[in-house]
CSV table of C-alpha atoms in Angstrom, one decimal:
chain,number,residue,atom,x,y,z
T,1,UNK,CA,-0.1,0.3,0.1
T,2,UNK,CA,3.0,2.6,0.8
T,3,UNK,CA,4.6,1.5,-2.2
T,4,UNK,CA,1.2,2.5,-4.4
T,5,UNK,CA,1.3,5.7,-2.4
T,6,UNK,CA,4.4,6.9,-3.1
T,7,UNK,CA,4.0,5.7,-7.2
T,8,UNK,CA,1.2,7.9,-7.7
T,9,UNK,CA,2.7,11.4,-6.7
T,10,UNK,CA,6.0,10.1,-8.8
T,11,UNK,CA,4.1,9.6,-11.8
T,12,UNK,CA,2.1,12.7,-11.5
T,13,UNK,CA,5.7,14.4,-11.2
T,14,UNK,CA,6.9,12.7,-14.4
T,15,UNK,CA,4.0,13.8,-16.7
T,16,UNK,CA,4.4,17.5,-15.4
T,17,UNK,CA,8.2,17.1,-16.3
T,18,UNK,CA,7.5,16.1,-20.0
T,19,UNK,CA,4.6,18.6,-20.3
T,20,UNK,CA,7.0,21.2,-19.4
T,21,UNK,CA,9.9,20.2,-21.4
T,22,UNK,CA,7.3,20.2,-24.6
T,23,UNK,CA,6.5,23.8,-23.5
T,24,UNK,CA,9.8,25.0,-23.3
T,25,UNK,CA,10.7,23.5,-26.8
T,26,UNK,CA,8.0,25.6,-28.4
T,27,UNK,CA,9.0,29.3,-26.4
T,28,UNK,CA,12.4,28.6,-27.4
T,29,UNK,CA,11.3,28.8,-31.4
T,30,UNK,CA,12.0,25.1,-31.9
T,31,UNK,CA,8.6,25.0,-33.4
T,32,UNK,CA,7.7,28.5,-35.0
T,33,UNK,CA,7.8,28.3,-38.6
T,34,UNK,CA,10.0,30.5,-40.9
T,35,UNK,CA,8.4,33.7,-42.4
T,36,UNK,CA,9.8,34.6,-45.7
T,37,UNK,CA,10.0,38.6,-47.0
T,38,UNK,CA,10.0,38.4,-51.0
T,39,UNK,CA,11.1,42.0,-52.2
T,40,UNK,CA,13.3,43.5,-55.7
T,41,UNK,CA,16.5,45.4,-54.8
T,42,UNK,CA,15.1,47.4,-57.4
T,43,UNK,CA,12.5,50.0,-57.0
T,44,UNK,CA,11.7,50.6,-60.6
T,45,UNK,CA,11.4,47.2,-63.1
T,46,UNK,CA,12.4,47.8,-66.5
T,47,UNK,CA,12.0,44.9,-69.2
T,48,UNK,CA,15.7,43.6,-70.6
T,49,UNK,CA,17.4,44.8,-67.1
T,50,UNK,CA,18.7,42.6,-64.5
T,51,UNK,CA,16.6,42.3,-61.6
T,52,UNK,CA,18.0,41.2,-58.0
T,53,UNK,CA,15.2,39.4,-56.2
T,54,UNK,CA,15.8,38.9,-52.5
T,55,UNK,CA,14.2,36.3,-49.7
T,56,UNK,CA,14.4,37.5,-46.4
T,57,UNK,CA,14.2,34.6,-43.9
T,58,UNK,CA,13.4,34.7,-40.6
T,59,UNK,CA,12.2,32.0,-37.6
T,60,UNK,CA,11.0,34.1,-34.3
T,61,UNK,CA,13.6,37.1,-34.1
T,62,UNK,CA,16.7,35.5,-35.6
T,63,UNK,CA,18.1,35.3,-39.4
T,64,UNK,CA,18.0,31.9,-41.0
T,65,UNK,CA,21.3,31.7,-42.4
T,66,UNK,CA,21.3,27.5,-42.9
T,67,UNK,CA,17.9,26.9,-45.0
T,68,UNK,CA,18.2,23.7,-47.2
T,69,UNK,CA,16.8,25.4,-50.5
T,70,UNK,CA,15.8,28.6,-51.5
T,71,UNK,CA,14.2,28.9,-54.9
T,72,UNK,CA,12.1,31.4,-56.7
T,73,UNK,CA,9.5,30.4,-59.5
T,74,UNK,CA,8.8,33.1,-61.9
T,75,UNK,CA,5.9,33.7,-64.6
T,76,UNK,CA,4.4,36.3,-66.5
T,77,UNK,CA,0.5,37.1,-65.9
T,78,UNK,CA,-1.7,34.3,-68.1
T,79,UNK,CA,1.3,32.3,-68.9
T,80,UNK,CA,2.3,28.5,-68.4
T,81,UNK,CA,5.6,29.2,-68.6
T,82,UNK,CA,7.3,29.1,-65.5
T,83,UNK,CA,10.9,30.0,-65.0
T,84,UNK,CA,13.1,28.5,-61.6
T,85,UNK,CA,16.0,30.6,-60.1
T,86,UNK,CA,17.9,28.9,-57.3
T,87,UNK,CA,19.0,31.7,-54.9
T,88,UNK,CA,22.3,31.6,-52.8
T,89,UNK,CA,22.8,32.9,-48.9
T,90,UNK,CA,23.7,36.4,-49.4
T,91,UNK,CA,23.9,38.4,-45.7
T,92,UNK,CA,22.2,37.8,-42.7
T,93,UNK,CA,19.5,35.7,-43.6
T,94,UNK,CA,18.8,36.9,-47.1
T,95,UNK,CA,19.1,34.6,-50.2
T,96,UNK,CA,19.2,36.4,-53.3
T,97,UNK,CA,19.1,35.5,-57.0
T,98,UNK,CA,19.7,37.4,-60.3
T,99,UNK,CA,16.8,37.9,-63.4
T,100,UNK,CA,15.5,39.6,-66.0
T,101,UNK,CA,12.1,40.5,-67.3
T,102,UNK,CA,12.1,40.2,-70.9
T,103,UNK,CA,8.8,42.6,-71.4
T,104,UNK,CA,6.9,44.7,-70.2
T,105,UNK,CA,3.9,43.4,-67.7
T,106,UNK,CA,2.7,41.7,-64.5
T,107,UNK,CA,5.0,39.2,-63.3
T,108,UNK,CA,4.6,36.9,-60.1
T,109,UNK,CA,7.3,35.8,-58.0
T,110,UNK,CA,7.1,32.6,-55.6
T,111,UNK,CA,9.6,31.8,-53.1
T,112,UNK,CA,10.2,28.1,-52.4
T,113,UNK,CA,11.9,27.8,-49.2
T,114,UNK,CA,12.6,24.5,-47.4
T,115,UNK,CA,14.2,24.9,-44.1
T,116,UNK,CA,16.8,22.4,-42.5
T,117,UNK,CA,13.7,20.2,-40.9
T,118,UNK,CA,11.8,20.1,-44.3
T,119,UNK,CA,9.2,22.4,-43.8
T,120,UNK,CA,8.2,24.5,-46.7
T,121,UNK,CA,7.1,28.2,-47.1
T,122,UNK,CA,5.8,29.7,-50.4
T,123,UNK,CA,4.9,33.2,-50.4
T,124,UNK,CA,4.0,34.7,-53.4
T,125,UNK,CA,4.6,38.3,-54.6
T,126,UNK,CA,3.3,40.6,-57.9
T,127,UNK,CA,5.6,42.3,-59.7
T,128,UNK,CA,4.9,45.2,-62.4
T,129,UNK,CA,7.4,45.6,-65.4
T,130,UNK,CA,6.9,48.9,-67.0
T,131,UNK,CA,8.8,50.5,-70.3
T,132,UNK,CA,8.0,53.9,-68.6
T,133,UNK,CA,10.2,55.5,-65.6
T,134,UNK,CA,7.5,57.2,-63.1
T,135,UNK,CA,8.1,61.2,-63.6
T,136,UNK,CA,9.7,61.4,-59.8
T,137,UNK,CA,12.4,59.0,-60.6
T,138,UNK,CA,13.4,60.8,-63.9
T,139,UNK,CA,16.8,62.7,-63.8
T,140,UNK,CA,16.3,66.1,-65.4
T,141,UNK,CA,18.9,68.1,-67.0
């Protein structure tokens, strides 16, 4: 009888310890997902000119510098042809790729990101490529 009375509190203590260790892992950011912010380096996108596309990866408040894979899928609106570009780690959780848009129009860029745990994130961004430079960006002589 005494042994069973001691066993019950010991078992309860083990269950509580196990629950606390799982909570600590979530609080430490182990289970948080990778956030991907896709941006172009250039503000104005012109056809036939090089464009740098960045994906900045964060997990919690930390930059992700060791993603397994970061690729960009790029296509023109209403087109079935999609181009895939692999990026490289550039700086502080930013992965960069270089491309060119052959003509004016609306394009879509989707970042395909796989972190070291195999979790995948695929945010999409719309880009407008135009031959006309906005008047506030023109150089006057």
